[in-house]
Short mmCIF file of C-alpha atoms in Angstrom, two decimals:
data_model
loop_
_atom_site.label_atom_id
_atom_site.label_comp_id
_atom_site.label_asym_id
_atom_site.label_seq_id
_atom_site.Cartn_x
_atom_site.Cartn_y
_atom_site.Cartn_z
CA MET T 1 99.50 92.31 136.12
CA GLU T 2 103.05 93.56 135.51
CA LYS T 3 102.72 92.77 131.78
CA PHE T 4 99.39 94.65 131.62
CA LYS T 5 100.95 97.69 133.31
CA GLN T 6 103.90 97.60 130.89
CA ASN T 7 101.62 97.37 127.85
CA LYS T 8 99.46 100.22 129.15
CA ILE T 9 102.48 102.52 129.50
CA ILE T 10 103.82 101.61 126.05
CA ALA T 11 100.36 102.26 124.58
CA TRP T 12 100.26 105.76 126.09
CA LEU T 13 103.81 106.55 124.97
CA SER T 14 103.02 105.29 121.46
CA ALA T 15 99.82 107.35 121.32
CA ALA T 16 101.83 110.42 122.32
CA HIS T 17 104.44 109.64 119.64
CA PHE T 18 101.72 109.20 117.02
CA THR T 19 100.17 112.53 118.00
CA THR T 20 103.45 114.47 118.25
CA ASP T 21 104.51 113.34 114.78
CA ILE T 22 101.10 114.18 113.32
CA TYR T 23 101.73 117.78 114.35
CA SER T 24 105.35 117.69 113.14
CA GLY T 25 104.07 116.93 109.61
CA PHE T 26 101.39 119.64 109.67
CA LEU T 27 103.22 122.45 107.91
CA ASN T 28 104.41 120.75 104.70
CA PRO T 29 101.19 121.08 102.65
CA ILE T 30 99.93 124.38 104.11
CA MET T 31 103.16 126.40 104.19
CA PRO T 32 102.58 127.86 100.67
CA PHE T 33 99.21 129.22 101.87
CA ILE T 34 100.67 130.62 105.09
CA ALA T 35 103.45 132.25 103.05
CA ALA T 36 100.89 133.83 100.69
CA LYS T 37 98.80 135.09 103.62
CA ILE T 38 101.65 136.95 105.34
CA GLY T 39 103.44 137.92 102.11
CA ILE T 40 106.75 136.04 102.28
CA SER T 41 108.58 134.33 99.42
CA MET T 42 108.86 130.58 99.05
CA GLY T 43 112.60 131.00 99.64
CA VAL T 44 111.92 132.41 103.10
CA ALA T 45 109.34 129.67 103.72
CA ALA T 46 111.87 127.01 102.72
CA LEU T 47 114.42 128.57 105.08
CA LEU T 48 111.92 128.35 107.92
CA MET T 49 111.33 124.68 107.15
CA SER T 50 115.10 124.09 107.27
CA ILE T 51 115.22 125.86 110.63
CA SER T 52 112.46 123.51 111.74
CA GLN T 53 114.71 120.55 110.88
CA LEU T 54 117.49 122.08 112.95
CA PHE T 55 115.37 122.53 116.07
CA SER T 56 113.32 119.33 115.78
CA GLN T 57 116.12 116.88 114.94
CA LEU T 58 119.66 118.09 115.49
CA LEU T 59 119.15 119.11 119.13
CA GLN T 60 117.74 115.75 120.20
CA PRO T 61 121.00 114.37 121.70
CA ILE T 62 121.29 117.46 123.91
CA PHE T 63 117.72 117.12 125.17
CA GLY T 64 118.42 113.40 125.58
CA PHE T 65 121.30 114.26 127.93
CA PHE T 66 119.02 116.37 130.12
CA ALA T 67 116.28 113.73 129.98
CA ASP T 68 118.76 111.13 131.28
CA SER T 69 120.25 113.51 133.84
CA ILE T 70 117.18 114.95 135.56
CA PHE T 71 114.80 113.01 137.77
CA LYS T 72 111.67 114.15 135.93
CA ARG T 73 109.30 112.84 133.26
CA GLY T 74 108.22 116.28 132.04
CA PHE T 75 109.92 116.16 128.64
CA ILE T 76 107.30 113.83 127.16
CA PHE T 77 104.48 116.12 128.33
CA TRP T 78 105.99 119.47 127.39
CA GLY T 79 107.23 118.08 124.08
CA LEU T 80 103.75 116.96 123.11
CA LEU T 81 102.19 120.22 124.35
CA PHE T 82 104.61 122.42 122.42
CA SER T 83 104.06 120.44 119.21
CA ALA T 84 100.29 120.30 119.65
CA ILE T 85 99.97 124.03 120.27
CA PHE T 86 102.59 125.82 118.20
CA PHE T 87 102.48 123.91 114.89
CA PRO T 88 98.71 124.44 114.44
CA PHE T 89 98.93 128.05 115.61
CA SER T 90 101.60 128.71 112.96
CA SER T 91 98.70 129.04 110.53
CA SER T 92 97.43 132.05 112.50
CA ALA T 93 100.73 133.96 112.34
CA ASN T 94 100.39 137.43 110.84
CA ASN T 95 104.07 138.15 110.18
CA VAL T 96 107.27 136.25 109.50
CA TRP T 97 108.66 136.72 113.02
CA THR T 98 105.60 135.24 114.71
CA LEU T 99 105.62 132.40 112.19
CA ALA T 100 109.31 131.71 112.88
CA LEU T 101 108.69 131.75 116.65
CA PHE T 102 105.78 129.30 116.40
CA ILE T 103 107.76 126.97 114.10
CA ILE T 104 110.79 127.00 116.40
CA LEU T 105 108.72 126.33 119.52
CA GLY T 106 106.77 123.54 117.82
CA SER T 107 110.01 122.02 116.53
CA LEU T 108 111.55 122.20 119.99
CA GLY T 109 108.56 120.21 121.20
CA VAL T 110 109.44 117.43 118.75
CA SER T 111 113.08 117.55 119.85
CA ILE T 112 112.16 117.50 123.54
CA PHE T 113 109.68 114.61 123.27
CA HIS T 114 111.54 112.01 121.22
CA PRO T 115 114.68 111.23 123.28
CA GLN T 116 112.82 110.80 126.56
CA GLY T 117 109.98 108.94 124.81
CA ILE T 118 112.44 106.46 123.30
CA GLY T 119 114.30 106.14 126.60
CA PHE T 120 111.04 105.47 128.45
CA VAL T 121 110.17 102.57 126.13
CA ILE T 122 113.28 100.70 127.30
CA ARG T 123 113.01 102.02 130.85
CA PHE T 124 109.47 100.65 131.31
CA THR T 125 109.95 97.43 129.31
CA LYS T 126 110.70 94.18 131.14
CA GLU T 127 110.48 91.91 128.07
CA ASP T 128 109.72 92.15 124.34
CA PHE T 129 112.11 95.09 123.90
CA THR T 130 112.11 95.06 120.10
CA LYS T 131 108.34 94.59 119.97
CA ASN T 132 107.66 97.60 122.19
CA MET T 133 110.23 99.73 120.40
CA GLY T 134 108.71 98.70 117.07
CA ILE T 135 105.24 99.76 118.22
CA PHE T 136 106.53 103.10 119.50
CA LEU T 137 108.59 103.94 116.39
CA SER T 138 105.92 102.77 113.95
CA MET T 139 103.30 105.00 115.56
CA GLY T 140 105.56 107.99 114.92
CA SER T 141 106.01 107.12 111.25
CA ILE T 142 102.29 106.52 110.77
CA GLY T 143 101.45 109.76 112.57
CA TYR T 144 103.87 111.70 110.37
CA ALA T 145 102.21 110.16 107.32
CA PHE T 146 98.75 111.33 108.44
CA GLY T 147 99.84 114.83 109.54
CA PRO T 148 99.93 116.47 106.09
CA MET T 149 96.59 114.88 105.15
CA ILE T 150 94.91 116.21 108.29
CA SER T 151 96.21 119.78 108.00
CA ALA T 152 95.52 119.90 104.25
CA SER T 153 91.98 118.57 104.74
CA VAL T 154 91.16 121.05 107.51
CA ALA T 155 92.57 123.93 105.45
CA HIS T 156 90.63 122.82 102.35
CA TYR T 157 87.24 122.20 103.93
CA PHE T 158 87.20 124.65 106.85
CA GLY T 159 89.86 127.24 106.04
CA LEU T 160 93.34 128.03 107.29
CA GLU T 161 91.96 129.95 110.25
CA LYS T 162 90.41 126.77 111.73
CA ILE T 163 93.67 124.81 111.97
CA PRO T 164 94.50 126.08 115.52
CA PHE T 165 91.47 124.10 116.76
CA THR T 166 93.35 120.90 115.88
CA ALA T 167 95.58 121.59 118.91
CA ILE T 168 92.79 120.45 121.25
CA PRO T 169 93.28 116.63 120.94
CA GLY T 170 97.02 116.95 121.57
CA VAL T 171 96.54 119.10 124.66
CA ILE T 172 93.96 116.66 126.06
CA LEU T 173 96.26 113.68 125.44
CA ALA T 174 99.19 115.43 127.14
CA LEU T 175 97.07 116.14 130.22
CA LEU T 176 95.84 112.54 130.35
CA MET T 177 99.42 111.27 130.26
CA PHE T 178 100.13 112.93 133.61
CA ALA T 179 97.82 110.36 135.19
CA CYS T 180 98.79 107.38 133.02
CA VAL T 181 102.60 107.42 132.72
CA PRO T 182 104.34 106.66 136.05
CA LYS T 183 106.95 108.92 137.58
CA ILE T 184 110.57 107.90 137.05
CA SER T 185 110.96 107.57 140.82
CA ASP T 186 108.54 104.63 140.68
CA ILE T 187 110.93 102.47 138.69
CA ASP T 188 114.42 103.95 138.68
CA LYS T 189 117.17 105.35 140.83
CA LYS T 190 118.27 108.94 140.55
CA PRO T 191 121.04 109.23 137.93
CA GLU T 192 124.52 110.49 138.68
CA LYS T 193 125.47 114.00 137.61
CA LYS T 194 127.73 113.85 134.56
CA ASN T 195 129.39 116.26 132.15
CA ILE T 196 127.68 116.39 128.74
CA PHE T 197 130.99 116.33 126.84
CA GLU T 198 132.21 113.27 128.74
CA VAL T 199 128.92 111.50 128.06
CA PHE T 200 128.99 112.29 124.33
CA LYS T 201 132.63 111.15 124.17
CA ALA T 202 131.73 107.85 125.87
CA ILE T 203 128.91 107.25 123.41
CA LEU T 204 130.76 108.24 120.25
CA SER T 205 133.89 106.27 121.19
CA ASN T 206 131.90 103.03 121.46
CA MET T 207 132.51 101.01 118.27
CA GLN T 208 129.10 99.33 118.15
CA ILE T 209 127.33 102.65 118.69
CA LYS T 210 129.37 104.21 115.88
CA ILE T 211 128.38 101.37 113.53
CA LEU T 212 124.71 101.77 114.45
CA ILE T 213 124.90 105.55 113.96
CA LEU T 214 126.45 104.96 110.52
CA ILE T 215 123.58 102.59 109.65
CA ALA T 216 121.08 105.24 110.83
CA ILE T 217 122.76 107.87 108.63
CA MET T 218 122.67 105.59 105.58
CA LYS T 219 118.99 104.89 106.16
CA ALA T 220 118.31 108.59 106.60
CA VAL T 221 120.09 109.40 103.31
CA ILE T 222 117.97 106.88 101.40
CA SER T 223 114.66 107.73 103.08
CA SER T 224 115.10 111.52 102.95
CA SER T 225 116.30 111.43 99.33
CA CYS T 226 113.18 109.48 98.37
CA ALA T 227 110.85 111.81 100.26
CA ILE T 228 112.48 115.11 99.23
CA LEU T 229 113.89 114.56 95.73
CA LEU T 230 111.59 112.04 94.04
CA PRO T 231 108.52 114.36 94.05
CA PHE T 232 110.45 116.68 91.70
CA LEU T 233 111.18 113.75 89.39
CA TRP T 234 107.52 112.71 89.33
CA LYS T 235 106.43 116.30 88.64
CA ASP T 236 108.80 116.48 85.67
CA TYR T 237 107.22 113.31 84.29
CA GLY T 238 103.73 114.77 84.46
CA HIS T 239 102.33 113.36 87.69
CA ASP T 240 99.94 115.63 89.59
CA ALA T 241 100.08 116.70 93.25
CA PHE T 242 97.53 114.07 94.31
CA TYR T 243 99.66 111.25 92.85
CA ILE T 244 102.79 112.58 94.56
CA GLY T 245 101.03 113.13 97.89
CA THR T 246 99.51 109.65 97.81
CA ALA T 247 102.89 108.11 96.99
CA LEU T 248 104.56 109.89 99.92
CA PHE T 249 101.73 108.89 102.26
CA ALA T 250 102.11 105.24 101.20
CA PHE T 251 105.90 105.50 101.60
CA MET T 252 105.71 106.79 105.18
CA LEU T 253 102.91 104.40 106.10
CA ALA T 254 104.90 101.43 104.76
CA GLY T 255 107.89 102.53 106.85
CA GLY T 256 105.71 102.55 109.95
CA ILE T 257 104.41 99.07 109.17
CA GLY T 258 107.99 97.89 108.66
CA SER T 259 108.90 99.04 112.17
CA LEU T 260 105.75 97.45 113.58
CA VAL T 261 106.45 93.97 112.18
CA SER T 262 110.20 94.13 112.83
CA PRO T 263 110.04 91.83 115.91
CA LYS T 264 108.36 89.07 113.90
CA PHE T 265 111.15 89.17 111.31
CA GLU T 266 113.76 89.20 114.08
CA LYS T 267 112.29 86.02 115.58
CA LEU T 268 112.10 84.40 112.15
CA LEU T 269 115.51 85.42 110.74
CA GLY T 270 117.59 86.58 113.68
CA THR T 271 118.81 90.04 114.67
CA LYS T 272 121.82 90.35 112.36
CA ALA T 273 119.98 88.82 109.40
CA VAL T 274 117.24 91.48 109.56
CA ILE T 275 119.83 94.26 109.57
CA TYR T 276 121.66 92.70 106.61
CA VAL T 277 118.43 92.17 104.66
CA SER T 278 117.32 95.73 105.37
CA MET T 279 120.55 97.34 104.19
CA LEU T 280 121.79 95.02 101.45
CA SER T 281 118.45 94.90 99.63
CA MET T 282 118.44 98.68 99.19
CA PRO T 283 120.77 98.81 96.15
CA VAL T 284 118.62 96.19 94.41
CA LEU T 285 115.36 98.01 95.12
CA MET T 286 116.85 101.36 94.09
CA ALA T 287 118.12 99.83 90.83
CA ILE T 288 114.65 98.46 90.10
CA PHE T 289 113.19 101.94 90.58
CA VAL T 290 115.78 103.55 88.28
CA PHE T 291 115.07 101.07 85.49
CA THR T 292 111.26 101.13 85.79
CA TYR T 293 110.08 104.67 86.67
CA LYS T 294 109.99 105.70 82.99
CA ILE T 295 108.62 102.56 81.35
CA ILE T 296 106.58 100.86 84.11
CA PRO T 297 105.59 103.63 86.57
CA ALA T 298 103.15 101.38 88.48
CA LEU T 299 105.94 98.90 89.25
CA ALA T 300 108.24 101.76 90.24
CA LEU T 301 105.61 103.04 92.67
CA ILE T 302 105.25 99.60 94.28
CA ASP T 303 109.04 99.36 94.53
CA PHE T 304 109.16 102.86 96.09
CA VAL T 305 106.73 101.81 98.84
CA LEU T 306 108.55 98.50 99.36
CA MET T 307 111.81 100.43 99.90
CA ALA T 308 110.31 102.21 102.91
CA PHE T 309 109.05 98.94 104.39
CA VAL T 310 112.40 97.16 104.05
CA LEU T 311 114.42 100.20 105.10
CA MET T 312 112.55 100.66 108.39
CA LEU T 313 112.40 96.94 109.13
CA ALA T 314 115.61 97.05 111.18
CA THR T 315 115.04 100.40 112.91
CA PRO T 316 113.61 99.08 116.22
CA ILE T 317 116.32 96.40 116.31
CA THR T 318 119.19 98.87 115.89
CA MET T 319 117.64 101.21 118.46
CA VAL T 320 117.35 98.45 121.08
CA LEU T 321 120.88 97.20 120.33
CA ALA T 322 122.28 100.70 120.87
CA GLN T 323 120.39 101.27 124.11
CA LYS T 324 121.38 97.88 125.51
CA GLU T 325 125.03 98.64 124.67
CA LEU T 326 124.98 101.75 126.92
CA PRO T 327 121.77 101.50 128.96
CA GLN T 328 122.67 104.45 131.18
CA TYR T 329 122.31 106.77 128.17
CA LYS T 330 118.94 105.63 126.81
CA SER T 331 117.55 109.03 125.86
CA ILE T 332 120.80 110.43 124.43
CA ILE T 333 121.27 107.41 122.18
CA GLY T 334 117.65 107.76 121.07
CA GLY T 335 118.40 111.40 120.25
CA PHE T 336 121.37 110.43 118.09
CA LEU T 337 119.78 107.56 116.16
CA ASN T 338 116.25 108.94 115.85
CA GLY T 339 116.95 112.65 115.61
CA PHE T 340 120.46 113.86 114.88
CA CYS T 341 121.26 111.39 112.09
CA TRP T 342 118.04 112.16 110.25
CA GLY T 343 118.21 115.88 110.92
CA ILE T 344 121.72 116.41 109.55
CA VAL T 345 120.76 114.56 106.35
CA GLY T 346 117.52 116.56 106.03
CA VAL T 347 119.30 119.89 106.42
CA LEU T 348 121.96 118.93 103.86
CA LEU T 349 119.37 117.75 101.32
CA SER T 350 117.25 120.87 101.77
CA GLY T 351 120.24 122.94 100.66
CA MET T 352 120.75 121.00 97.43
#
């Protein structure tokens, strides 16, 4: 019965993660059309997307601190609600200020949801930590892969003005979670009040945490470079938007699958071996891509997708290792590894 209850909670958290990240990927394909509708340049639109990175990723450790410090579960609900409502309604904005407000509020929803969501996976798990973390993280990656396809399809077949209706499933799911995810008081003691600077210092002075953060940054550099820069390379070599979009979808989907099967590889190879395989194989796979994208593009595409799978293979393992190292800071650590590391890389790459 206890195992069933655990699996039920993880399923609801994973469904919320899947849905939140669907909405977080909504704007990428439709932003040019929103920009044309309200009469802003692509430079301004790109700036707004960078601001989205700032609010959805870089603030996660701060929201993680509050998620660990307050005796409430509201972050997962309000995070999903904000993402579900404000990203779709960005398409209805009639000026740049309304658009910026909707993007910031939707991005804050992403930032609010993820640290507490990650912390709850460990908090509610009694066994199979890597398995449950792998399920949760993979659902986010898969959701993010489907987000652009959903928003682009709705805009294409029904028009930009119909996109706000896509908020309905997210709102319904958030309301259902009130009944299906237990209160923290059911399974935990009230945390002690702590100073945010002291907590951050304790986390960032821990050697194992620093190593895991460095690994997360390296993975973010590789993944973000592939997702942001390679489309320009493919365009220069004559590939159309459908080819590029399909390649990115396959890349993100493969990353989600990598996280999902991570526990099986951990049991087969061991924890450290999976991390070594994930990181040390990257230079080889990147070299294969460099030497094949001109002469054998099909092989390069397969290698591109394989990179995402191998890269994300160790993500649930590193997340669980970090949270077990300092279990009192579950949500904050999730904010650093899942949000801040990826956000700082995304912002830097967007300025290149």
